[in-house]
Amino acid sequence: MSPNTFTGNRALVIEEPLIFEQGEPQRSGVDLPQAPEIADRLGGLERQGAIGLPGLAEPECVRHYTRLSQKNFGIDTGFYPLGSCTMKHNPRLNEKAARLPGFAGVHPLQPASTVQGALEAISLLGRWLMDLTGMPAIAMSPAAGAHGELCGLMAIRAAHEDRGDARQIVLVPESAHGTNPATATLCGYQVVSIPANEKGRVDLAALKAKLDNKVAALMLTNPNTCGLFESEILEIAAAVKAAGAYFYCDGANFNAIVGRVKVADLGIDAMHINLHKTFSTPHGGGGPGAGPVVLSERLKAYAPVPFVRAGENGLELVEHCLGDGEKSFGRMKGFHGQFGVMIRSLAYILSMGGNGLWQASSDAVLNANYLLARLSAELTPSFPEGPCMHEALFDDRFLKDTGVTTLDFAKAMIDEGFHPMTMYFPLVVHGALLMEPTETESKQTLDQYVETLLSLARKAKAGGAADDFKAAPRMTPRRRLDETRAARSPVLRWKP
Ligand SMILES: *Cc1c(COP(=O)(O)O)cnc(C)c1O
């Protein structure tokens, strides 16, 4: 239902046509002199028709992009409780550091002697990450969590192949993030799924039954996507190792344990760290992020290039495999990776300090448990026994027989000014509602969120409210979209 205004605008929220539908081709933001007559050197290949660029004056163009930017909802706008995403505040100090001319203005092809400070920054961040995980090696170049997974699995594959032991299977728990099976498949492995037990953890017996000499690796998320610490992780690591396989840990949920657990003590061989989650750099909309991967002694030799090391004339960037005996699996990213993201993370880490990082993970877990405890009054927690880690998981049993679904509930939250939590993930519970407040949020914000959710839950349970929920959201510029069609047949190209 569009609003009843002449323009279609809602107060000062303006209907925004595509840039191609605005202006006209002849209009321009700049005045260029007539091009001089020059001899055609394109041999008849020059464009005949109009170039088809939109024509707008500068203020129209500025307004278009400014208005588009205001349609974005982000952590700077409000509480963003998406589970599994660690949407935390990015302190502006990080931005200031990343904008320092010595960092922002360097070119990746500059000689190493002119960028010693930048190399030192990469190497210092790497040392912090190795220290926080207790791991002996790190690959800094992967550009995201999923890219880090690929890096880890490529190192694992290289290690197996080096021993002449080409294994085919990667084990992935049911509750895993979709990138885990996708990465294993991309890497040429067959994915075998491991069920969860009734406590939301990996079923150890089922895992052991599937571990044999065809298994290359286990990919396990810890804390897992149910927000729970894998309490049998030491037994899991031992079983994986005994089968001659490697233990890959998805470290996207590192925010729950930074400064409290050294993952090296858990028997892990490789783990990616999402700098854009745990270490506060911005994310969303597809990047840029960074996913450095820490590696164990067993995998160290296979790490990708480039890496920074101390040479005779200061720090140097090793760009190529070194030849004899060198086992690096190669390169997976242009230049060094997302340097600007690394600077933001380093600024965050240095400004927090070791104690500050410890405090942040403690507060993140406290906040999640606050949500779990208070919301359990009306919502149904999936694993009520015991505390959770950094995120709280509920399922849709509290909506049973109300005619309201998890989706309807989430849409109603939008009208109340809350971005919905992660829905229908993880798949191990029905109609999941997964929320992760992070340490960023104050008790005041959490209380307002809790009161809102409790009142929506009470309204649903009181009965007769299903139609009302199905009509939400009412106050957004667009209401319910055909999400299936949007995903299956997206219109990616504007045609006049
Ligand atoms: C976010 C996330 C990933 C993927 O990380 P990207 O940086 O988005 O590629 C993988 N696993 C888990 C559990 C995650 O939450």
Coordinates of C-alpha atoms and ligand atoms in Angstrom, one line a residue:
M1 CA 0.0 0.0 0.0
S2 CA 1.7 3.2 -1.1
P3 CA 1.2 6.3 1.1
N4 CA -1.6 8.6 0.1
T5 CA 0.6 11.5 -1.0
F6 CA 0.6 13.2 -4.3
T7 CA 4.3 12.6 -4.8
G8 CA 4.5 9.1 -3.2
N9 CA 7.0 10.6 -0.7
R10 CA 6.5 9.9 3.0
A11 CA 7.2 13.2 4.8
L12 CA 10.8 13.9 4.0
V13 CA 11.5 10.3 3.0
I14 CA 11.6 10.7 -0.7
E15 CA 10.7 8.1 -3.3
E16 CA 14.0 7.6 -5.1
P17 CA 13.8 6.6 -8.8
L18 CA 16.9 5.0 -10.4
I19 CA 19.5 7.5 -11.5
F20 CA 18.7 6.5 -15.1
E21 CA 15.1 7.6 -14.6
Q22 CA 16.2 11.0 -13.4
G23 CA 17.6 13.9 -15.4
E24 CA 18.2 13.6 -19.1
P25 CA 21.2 12.6 -21.2
Q26 CA 22.0 16.2 -22.3
R27 CA 22.3 17.5 -18.8
S28 CA 25.7 17.5 -17.2
G29 CA 27.4 18.5 -14.0
V30 CA 30.5 19.9 -15.8
D31 CA 31.1 22.2 -18.8
L32 CA 33.7 20.8 -21.1
P33 CA 35.0 22.7 -24.1
Q34 CA 34.1 21.3 -27.5
A35 CA 36.6 18.5 -28.4
P36 CA 39.1 19.5 -31.1
E37 CA 38.9 17.8 -34.4
I38 CA 41.4 15.0 -34.3
A39 CA 42.2 12.2 -36.7
D40 CA 40.2 9.0 -35.9
R41 CA 42.6 6.4 -34.7
L42 CA 40.0 3.7 -33.8
G43 CA 39.8 2.3 -37.3
G44 CA 36.1 2.6 -37.5
L45 CA 35.5 0.9 -34.1
E46 CA 34.2 4.0 -32.4
R47 CA 30.8 4.0 -30.7
Q48 CA 28.0 5.1 -33.0
G49 CA 25.1 5.4 -30.6
A50 CA 24.7 7.4 -27.5
I51 CA 26.8 6.3 -24.5
G52 CA 23.7 6.1 -22.3
L53 CA 25.0 7.6 -19.2
P54 CA 22.5 9.4 -16.9
G55 CA 22.6 13.2 -17.2
L56 CA 22.3 15.0 -13.9
A57 CA 23.6 18.3 -12.6
E58 CA 25.9 18.1 -9.6
P59 CA 23.2 18.9 -6.9
E60 CA 20.9 16.3 -8.3
C61 CA 23.6 13.7 -8.3
V62 CA 24.7 14.6 -4.7
R63 CA 21.1 14.3 -3.6
H64 CA 20.5 11.0 -5.3
Y65 CA 23.5 9.3 -3.6
T66 CA 22.9 11.0 -0.3
R67 CA 19.3 9.8 -0.2
L68 CA 20.4 6.3 -1.2
S69 CA 22.9 6.3 1.7
Q70 CA 20.1 7.3 4.1
K71 CA 18.1 4.2 3.1
N72 CA 20.9 2.1 4.6
F73 CA 20.4 0.8 8.1
G74 CA 23.6 0.1 10.0
I75 CA 25.2 -0.1 13.4
D76 CA 25.6 3.7 13.2
T77 CA 21.9 4.1 12.9
G78 CA 20.6 1.7 15.6
F79 CA 20.8 -1.6 17.4
Y80 CA 21.6 -4.3 14.9
P81 CA 21.1 -7.7 16.7
L82 CA 21.9 -10.0 13.8
G83 CA 23.3 -13.3 15.2
S84 CA 26.5 -14.7 13.9
C85 CA 27.5 -11.3 12.6
T86 CA 29.0 -9.5 15.6
M87 CA 27.7 -6.1 14.5
K88 CA 29.8 -3.9 16.9
H89 CA 30.6 -0.2 16.9
N90 CA 33.6 0.8 14.9
P91 CA 35.3 3.5 17.0
R92 CA 36.1 6.6 14.9
L93 CA 39.6 6.4 16.2
N94 CA 40.0 3.4 13.9
E95 CA 38.9 5.5 11.0
K96 CA 41.3 8.3 11.9
A97 CA 44.2 5.8 12.0
A98 CA 43.2 4.3 8.6
R99 CA 43.1 7.8 7.1
L100 CA 46.6 8.8 8.1
P101 CA 48.3 9.8 4.9
G102 CA 51.2 7.4 5.5
F103 CA 48.6 4.5 5.5
A104 CA 45.9 5.8 3.2
G105 CA 48.3 7.1 0.6
V106 CA 50.7 4.2 0.0
H107 CA 50.6 2.3 -3.2
P108 CA 50.9 -1.5 -3.1
L109 CA 53.6 -1.4 -5.8
Q110 CA 55.9 1.0 -3.8
P111 CA 59.3 -0.4 -3.0
A112 CA 59.4 -2.1 0.4
S113 CA 62.0 0.4 1.7
T114 CA 59.4 3.2 1.3
V115 CA 56.6 1.4 3.2
Q116 CA 58.4 0.0 6.2
G117 CA 55.8 1.5 8.6
A118 CA 53.0 -0.2 6.7
L119 CA 54.7 -3.6 6.7
E120 CA 55.4 -3.1 10.4
A121 CA 51.7 -2.5 11.0
I122 CA 50.7 -5.7 9.2
S123 CA 53.3 -7.6 11.1
L124 CA 52.3 -6.1 14.5
L125 CA 48.7 -7.0 13.9
G126 CA 49.7 -10.5 12.9
R127 CA 51.7 -10.9 16.1
W128 CA 48.7 -9.7 18.2
L129 CA 46.4 -12.3 16.5
M130 CA 48.9 -15.1 17.0
D131 CA 49.3 -14.1 20.6
L132 CA 45.5 -13.9 21.2
T133 CA 45.1 -17.4 19.7
G134 CA 48.4 -18.9 20.8
M135 CA 49.1 -20.1 17.3
P136 CA 52.6 -20.1 15.7
A137 CA 51.8 -18.8 12.2
I138 CA 49.4 -16.5 10.4
A139 CA 48.3 -15.8 6.8
M140 CA 47.2 -12.1 6.6
S141 CA 46.0 -11.8 3.1
P142 CA 42.5 -13.5 3.0
A143 CA 39.8 -10.9 2.4
A144 CA 36.9 -12.3 4.4
G145 CA 35.8 -15.1 6.6
A146 CA 34.8 -17.3 3.7
H147 CA 38.1 -16.5 2.0
G148 CA 40.0 -17.5 5.2
E149 CA 38.1 -20.8 5.2
L150 CA 39.3 -21.3 1.6
C151 CA 42.9 -20.4 2.7
G152 CA 42.8 -22.9 5.6
L153 CA 41.4 -25.7 3.5
M154 CA 43.9 -25.1 0.7
A155 CA 46.7 -25.3 3.3
I156 CA 45.2 -28.6 4.6
R157 CA 44.9 -30.0 1.1
A158 CA 48.5 -29.0 0.3
A159 CA 49.6 -30.8 3.5
H160 CA 47.7 -34.0 2.7
E161 CA 49.0 -34.0 -0.9
D162 CA 52.5 -33.4 0.3
R163 CA 52.3 -36.7 2.1
G164 CA 50.7 -38.3 -1.0
D165 CA 47.5 -38.8 0.9
A166 CA 44.7 -37.3 -1.2
R167 CA 41.7 -37.4 1.0
Q168 CA 38.2 -36.6 -0.3
I169 CA 35.9 -35.7 2.6
V170 CA 35.3 -32.7 4.9
L171 CA 33.1 -33.1 7.9
V172 CA 30.8 -30.2 8.7
P173 CA 28.3 -30.0 11.6
E174 CA 24.6 -29.4 10.7
S175 CA 24.6 -26.1 12.5
A176 CA 27.5 -24.6 10.4
H177 CA 27.4 -21.4 8.5
G178 CA 26.6 -21.9 4.8
T179 CA 30.1 -20.8 3.8
N180 CA 31.7 -23.9 5.5
P181 CA 30.2 -26.5 3.1
A182 CA 30.4 -24.1 0.2
T183 CA 34.2 -23.6 0.9
A184 CA 34.8 -27.4 1.2
T185 CA 32.9 -28.0 -2.1
L186 CA 34.8 -25.2 -3.9
C187 CA 38.0 -26.8 -2.7
G188 CA 37.0 -30.1 -4.4
Y189 CA 35.9 -32.0 -1.2
Q190 CA 32.8 -33.9 -0.6
V191 CA 30.9 -32.6 2.4
V192 CA 29.5 -35.0 5.0
S193 CA 27.2 -33.6 7.6
I194 CA 27.5 -34.3 11.3
P195 CA 24.3 -34.1 13.4
A196 CA 23.9 -32.0 16.6
N197 CA 23.0 -33.6 19.9
E198 CA 20.0 -32.5 22.0
K199 CA 22.4 -30.0 23.8
G200 CA 23.1 -28.1 20.5
R201 CA 26.7 -29.4 20.3
V202 CA 28.4 -31.8 17.9
D203 CA 27.3 -35.4 18.4
L204 CA 30.7 -36.9 19.4
A205 CA 29.7 -40.5 18.7
A206 CA 28.3 -39.6 15.3
L207 CA 31.5 -37.7 14.5
K208 CA 33.7 -40.6 15.5
A209 CA 31.7 -43.0 13.4
K210 CA 32.4 -40.8 10.3
L211 CA 36.1 -40.2 11.0
D212 CA 38.3 -42.5 8.8
N213 CA 41.3 -42.3 6.5
K214 CA 39.2 -40.5 3.8
V215 CA 38.5 -37.5 5.9
A216 CA 40.7 -34.6 5.2
A217 CA 39.4 -32.2 7.8
L218 CA 36.6 -31.3 10.3
M219 CA 35.3 -27.7 10.0
L220 CA 33.8 -26.7 13.3
T221 CA 32.6 -23.4 14.6
N222 CA 33.4 -22.6 18.2
P223 CA 31.6 -21.2 19.9
N224 CA 29.1 -22.6 17.5
T225 CA 26.2 -21.0 15.7
C226 CA 23.8 -21.9 18.5
G227 CA 25.9 -19.6 20.7
L228 CA 27.3 -22.5 22.6
F229 CA 30.8 -23.5 23.5
E230 CA 31.6 -27.0 22.1
S231 CA 32.3 -28.6 25.5
E232 CA 33.8 -31.7 24.1
I233 CA 36.2 -29.9 21.8
L234 CA 39.3 -31.5 23.2
E235 CA 37.9 -35.0 22.6
I236 CA 36.9 -33.8 19.1
A237 CA 40.4 -32.5 18.4
A238 CA 42.0 -35.7 19.6
A239 CA 39.7 -37.9 17.5
V240 CA 40.3 -35.8 14.4
K241 CA 44.1 -35.9 14.8
A242 CA 44.0 -39.7 15.5
A243 CA 42.3 -40.1 12.1
G244 CA 45.1 -38.3 10.4
A245 CA 42.8 -35.3 9.6
Y246 CA 43.1 -31.6 10.3
F247 CA 41.0 -29.5 12.6
Y248 CA 39.7 -26.3 10.9
C249 CA 37.9 -23.9 13.3
D250 CA 35.6 -21.3 12.0
G251 CA 36.6 -18.4 14.2
A252 CA 33.8 -16.0 13.2
N253 CA 32.5 -16.2 16.8
F254 CA 35.9 -15.3 18.3
N255 CA 34.3 -12.3 20.0
A256 CA 32.9 -14.6 22.8
I257 CA 36.3 -15.8 23.9
V258 CA 39.0 -13.3 23.0
G259 CA 41.4 -13.0 25.9
R260 CA 39.9 -16.0 27.6
V261 CA 40.7 -19.0 25.5
K262 CA 43.8 -19.6 23.4
V263 CA 42.5 -21.6 20.6
A264 CA 45.9 -23.4 20.2
D265 CA 45.0 -25.1 23.5
L266 CA 41.9 -26.6 21.9
G267 CA 44.0 -28.6 19.3
I268 CA 43.1 -26.5 16.3
D269 CA 45.1 -26.5 13.1
A270 CA 43.7 -23.5 11.3
M271 CA 41.2 -20.8 12.2
H272 CA 40.1 -17.6 10.4
I273 CA 39.4 -14.4 12.3
N274 CA 36.9 -12.0 10.9
L275 CA 38.5 -8.7 11.6
H276 CA 35.3 -7.0 10.5
K277 CA 33.4 -8.8 13.3
T278 CA 35.6 -9.4 16.3
F279 CA 37.9 -6.4 15.7
S280 CA 35.2 -3.9 15.0
T281 CA 35.9 -2.8 11.4
P282 CA 32.8 -2.0 9.4
H283 CA 31.0 -4.7 7.5
G284 CA 27.9 -5.3 5.5
G285 CA 27.0 -4.8 1.9
G286 CA 29.6 -7.2 0.8
G287 CA 32.9 -5.8 2.1
P288 CA 35.6 -5.0 2.4
G289 CA 36.5 -7.2 5.4
A290 CA 39.5 -9.3 6.2
G291 CA 39.9 -12.9 7.3
P292 CA 43.5 -13.6 8.5
V293 CA 44.1 -17.3 9.2
V294 CA 46.2 -18.6 12.1
L295 CA 47.9 -21.9 11.4
S296 CA 49.4 -24.7 13.6
E297 CA 52.9 -26.1 13.4
R298 CA 51.6 -28.9 11.2
L299 CA 50.2 -26.4 8.6
K300 CA 52.7 -23.5 8.9
A301 CA 54.8 -24.5 5.9
Y302 CA 51.9 -24.4 3.5
A303 CA 50.8 -20.8 4.3
P304 CA 50.1 -18.6 1.2
V305 CA 52.3 -15.7 0.0
P306 CA 52.7 -12.9 0.5
F307 CA 54.0 -12.6 4.1
V308 CA 56.1 -10.0 5.9
R309 CA 59.5 -11.1 7.3
A310 CA 62.5 -9.4 8.7
G311 CA 65.3 -9.2 6.1
E312 CA 68.7 -7.7 6.0
N313 CA 67.5 -4.2 5.0
G314 CA 64.4 -4.1 7.3
L315 CA 61.0 -5.7 6.7
E316 CA 60.4 -7.3 3.4
L317 CA 57.3 -8.8 1.7
V318 CA 57.9 -12.3 0.4
E319 CA 55.8 -12.4 -2.8
H320 CA 56.8 -15.7 -4.3
C321 CA 57.4 -19.2 -3.2
L322 CA 61.0 -19.5 -2.3
G323 CA 62.0 -22.5 -4.3
D324 CA 63.5 -25.7 -2.9
G325 CA 61.7 -27.1 0.1
E326 CA 59.2 -24.3 0.0
K327 CA 55.7 -25.6 0.4
S328 CA 53.4 -22.5 0.2
F329 CA 50.3 -23.4 -1.7
G330 CA 50.6 -20.1 -3.6
R331 CA 48.7 -16.8 -3.5
M332 CA 45.1 -16.0 -3.0
K333 CA 44.8 -12.3 -3.0
G334 CA 46.2 -9.3 -5.0
F335 CA 48.9 -7.5 -3.0
H336 CA 48.8 -7.9 0.8
G337 CA 45.0 -8.1 1.4
Q338 CA 42.7 -5.4 2.9
F339 CA 45.3 -3.1 4.3
G340 CA 42.8 -0.4 5.4
V341 CA 40.8 -3.0 7.4
M342 CA 44.0 -4.2 9.1
I343 CA 44.9 -0.7 10.2
R344 CA 41.4 -0.3 11.7
S345 CA 41.7 -3.6 13.6
L346 CA 45.2 -2.7 14.8
A347 CA 44.0 0.7 16.1
Y348 CA 41.1 -1.1 17.8
I349 CA 43.4 -3.7 19.4
L350 CA 46.0 -1.2 20.6
S351 CA 43.4 1.2 22.0
M352 CA 41.6 -1.6 23.9
G353 CA 44.8 -3.4 25.1
G354 CA 44.8 -7.0 26.3
N355 CA 42.6 -6.2 29.3
G356 CA 40.2 -4.2 27.2
L357 CA 39.8 -7.1 24.8
W358 CA 39.2 -9.4 27.7
Q359 CA 36.6 -7.0 29.1
A360 CA 34.9 -6.7 25.7
S361 CA 34.4 -10.5 25.3
S362 CA 33.1 -10.7 28.9
D363 CA 30.6 -7.9 28.3
A364 CA 29.5 -9.4 24.9
V365 CA 28.7 -12.7 26.7
L366 CA 27.0 -10.9 29.6
N367 CA 24.8 -8.9 27.2
A368 CA 23.7 -12.1 25.3
N369 CA 22.9 -13.8 28.6
Y370 CA 20.9 -10.8 29.7
L371 CA 18.8 -11.2 26.5
L372 CA 18.5 -14.9 27.0
A373 CA 17.3 -14.5 30.6
R374 CA 14.8 -11.7 30.1
L375 CA 13.4 -12.9 26.8
S376 CA 12.8 -16.4 28.1
A377 CA 9.8 -15.0 30.0
E378 CA 7.8 -15.1 26.7
L379 CA 10.0 -16.5 24.0
T380 CA 11.2 -20.1 23.9
P381 CA 15.0 -20.5 24.3
S382 CA 16.3 -23.5 22.3
F383 CA 18.8 -24.6 24.8
P384 CA 17.6 -23.3 28.2
E385 CA 20.0 -25.2 30.4
G386 CA 23.0 -23.2 31.2
P387 CA 24.3 -19.8 30.0
C388 CA 25.0 -19.0 26.3
M389 CA 28.1 -17.4 24.9
H390 CA 27.9 -14.3 22.7
E391 CA 24.5 -14.9 21.2
A392 CA 21.1 -16.1 22.3
L393 CA 19.1 -18.6 20.3
F394 CA 15.3 -18.9 20.4
D395 CA 12.9 -20.9 18.2
D396 CA 9.3 -20.5 17.2
R397 CA 7.6 -22.8 19.7
F398 CA 6.3 -19.7 21.5
L399 CA 4.3 -18.8 18.3
K400 CA 2.7 -22.2 18.1
D401 CA -1.0 -22.0 17.1
T402 CA -0.9 -18.2 17.0
G403 CA -0.8 -18.1 13.1
V404 CA 2.3 -15.8 13.5
T405 CA 5.6 -17.0 12.0
T406 CA 9.1 -16.0 12.8
L407 CA 9.1 -13.9 9.6
D408 CA 5.9 -12.1 10.7
F409 CA 7.4 -11.5 14.1
A410 CA 10.6 -10.0 12.5
K411 CA 8.6 -7.8 10.2
A412 CA 6.6 -6.4 13.2
M413 CA 9.9 -5.5 14.8
I414 CA 10.8 -3.3 11.9
D415 CA 7.7 -1.1 12.6
E416 CA 9.0 -0.8 16.2
G417 CA 12.3 0.6 14.9
F418 CA 14.4 -2.6 15.5
H419 CA 16.4 -4.4 12.8
P420 CA 15.4 -8.0 13.1
M421 CA 17.7 -10.6 14.4
T422 CA 19.0 -13.5 12.3
M423 CA 16.0 -15.6 11.3
Y424 CA 15.7 -19.3 10.3
F425 CA 19.4 -19.9 11.0
P426 CA 20.9 -22.1 12.4
L427 CA 18.8 -24.8 10.8
V428 CA 19.0 -27.2 13.8
V429 CA 16.1 -25.5 15.5
H430 CA 12.7 -24.7 14.0
G431 CA 12.0 -21.0 13.0
A432 CA 15.2 -19.8 14.6
L433 CA 15.6 -16.3 16.1
L434 CA 19.3 -15.7 16.7
M435 CA 20.4 -12.5 18.4
E436 CA 23.8 -11.1 19.2
P437 CA 23.9 -7.8 21.1
T438 CA 27.8 -7.6 21.3
E439 CA 29.4 -5.5 24.0
T440 CA 28.5 -2.3 22.2
E441 CA 24.9 -2.1 23.5
S442 CA 23.9 -0.4 26.7
K443 CA 21.5 -1.9 29.2
Q444 CA 19.0 0.9 28.2
T445 CA 19.0 -0.2 24.6
L446 CA 18.7 -3.9 25.5
D447 CA 15.8 -3.1 27.9
Q448 CA 13.9 -1.3 25.2
Y449 CA 14.5 -4.2 22.8
V450 CA 13.5 -6.7 25.4
E451 CA 10.3 -4.8 26.3
T452 CA 9.4 -4.6 22.6
L453 CA 9.9 -8.2 21.9
L454 CA 8.0 -9.3 25.0
S455 CA 5.1 -7.1 24.1
L456 CA 5.0 -8.5 20.5
A457 CA 5.2 -12.0 21.9
R458 CA 2.3 -11.3 24.3
K459 CA 0.3 -9.8 21.5
A460 CA 0.8 -12.9 19.3
K461 CA 0.0 -15.3 22.1
A462 CA -3.2 -13.4 23.0
G463 CA -4.6 -14.6 19.7
G464 CA -6.4 -12.9 16.9
A465 CA -3.4 -10.9 15.9
A466 CA -2.2 -13.0 13.0
D467 CA -3.6 -10.6 10.3
D468 CA -2.1 -7.7 12.1
F469 CA 1.4 -9.3 12.1
K470 CA 1.0 -10.4 8.4
A471 CA 0.4 -6.7 7.5
A472 CA 3.7 -5.6 9.0
P473 CA 5.8 -3.7 8.2
R474 CA 3.4 -0.8 7.8
M475 CA 5.7 2.1 8.0
T476 CA 8.5 1.3 5.7
P477 CA 8.8 2.7 2.1
R478 CA 8.2 -0.8 0.8
R479 CA 6.1 -3.4 2.6
R480 CA 6.4 -7.2 2.1
L481 CA 8.5 -8.0 -0.8
D482 CA 8.4 -11.2 -2.9
E483 CA 11.7 -12.3 -1.5
T484 CA 11.8 -15.6 -3.4
R485 CA 11.3 -13.8 -6.7
A486 CA 13.8 -11.1 -5.7
A487 CA 16.4 -13.9 -5.1
R488 CA 15.5 -16.1 -8.1
S489 CA 15.0 -13.6 -10.8
P490 CA 16.8 -10.4 -9.8
V491 CA 16.7 -7.6 -12.4
L492 CA 20.3 -6.5 -12.6
R493 CA 20.2 -4.3 -15.6
W494 CA 18.2 -1.2 -16.3
K495 CA 16.8 -1.1 -19.8
P496 CA 15.4 2.2 -21.2
Ligands
LIG1 C1 30.3 -14.4 9.1 C2 30.5 -15.8 9.2 C3 31.3 -16.5 8.2 C4 31.7 -15.8 6.9 O1 32.5 -14.7 7.0 P1 32.5 -13.6 5.9 O2 33.5 -12.6 6.3 O3 31.1 -13.0 5.8 O4 32.9 -14.3 4.6 C5 31.6 -17.8 8.4 N1 31.2 -18.5 9.5 C6 30.4 -17.9 10.4 C7 30.0 -18.7 11.6 C8 30.1 -16.5 10.3 O5 29.3 -15.9 11.2

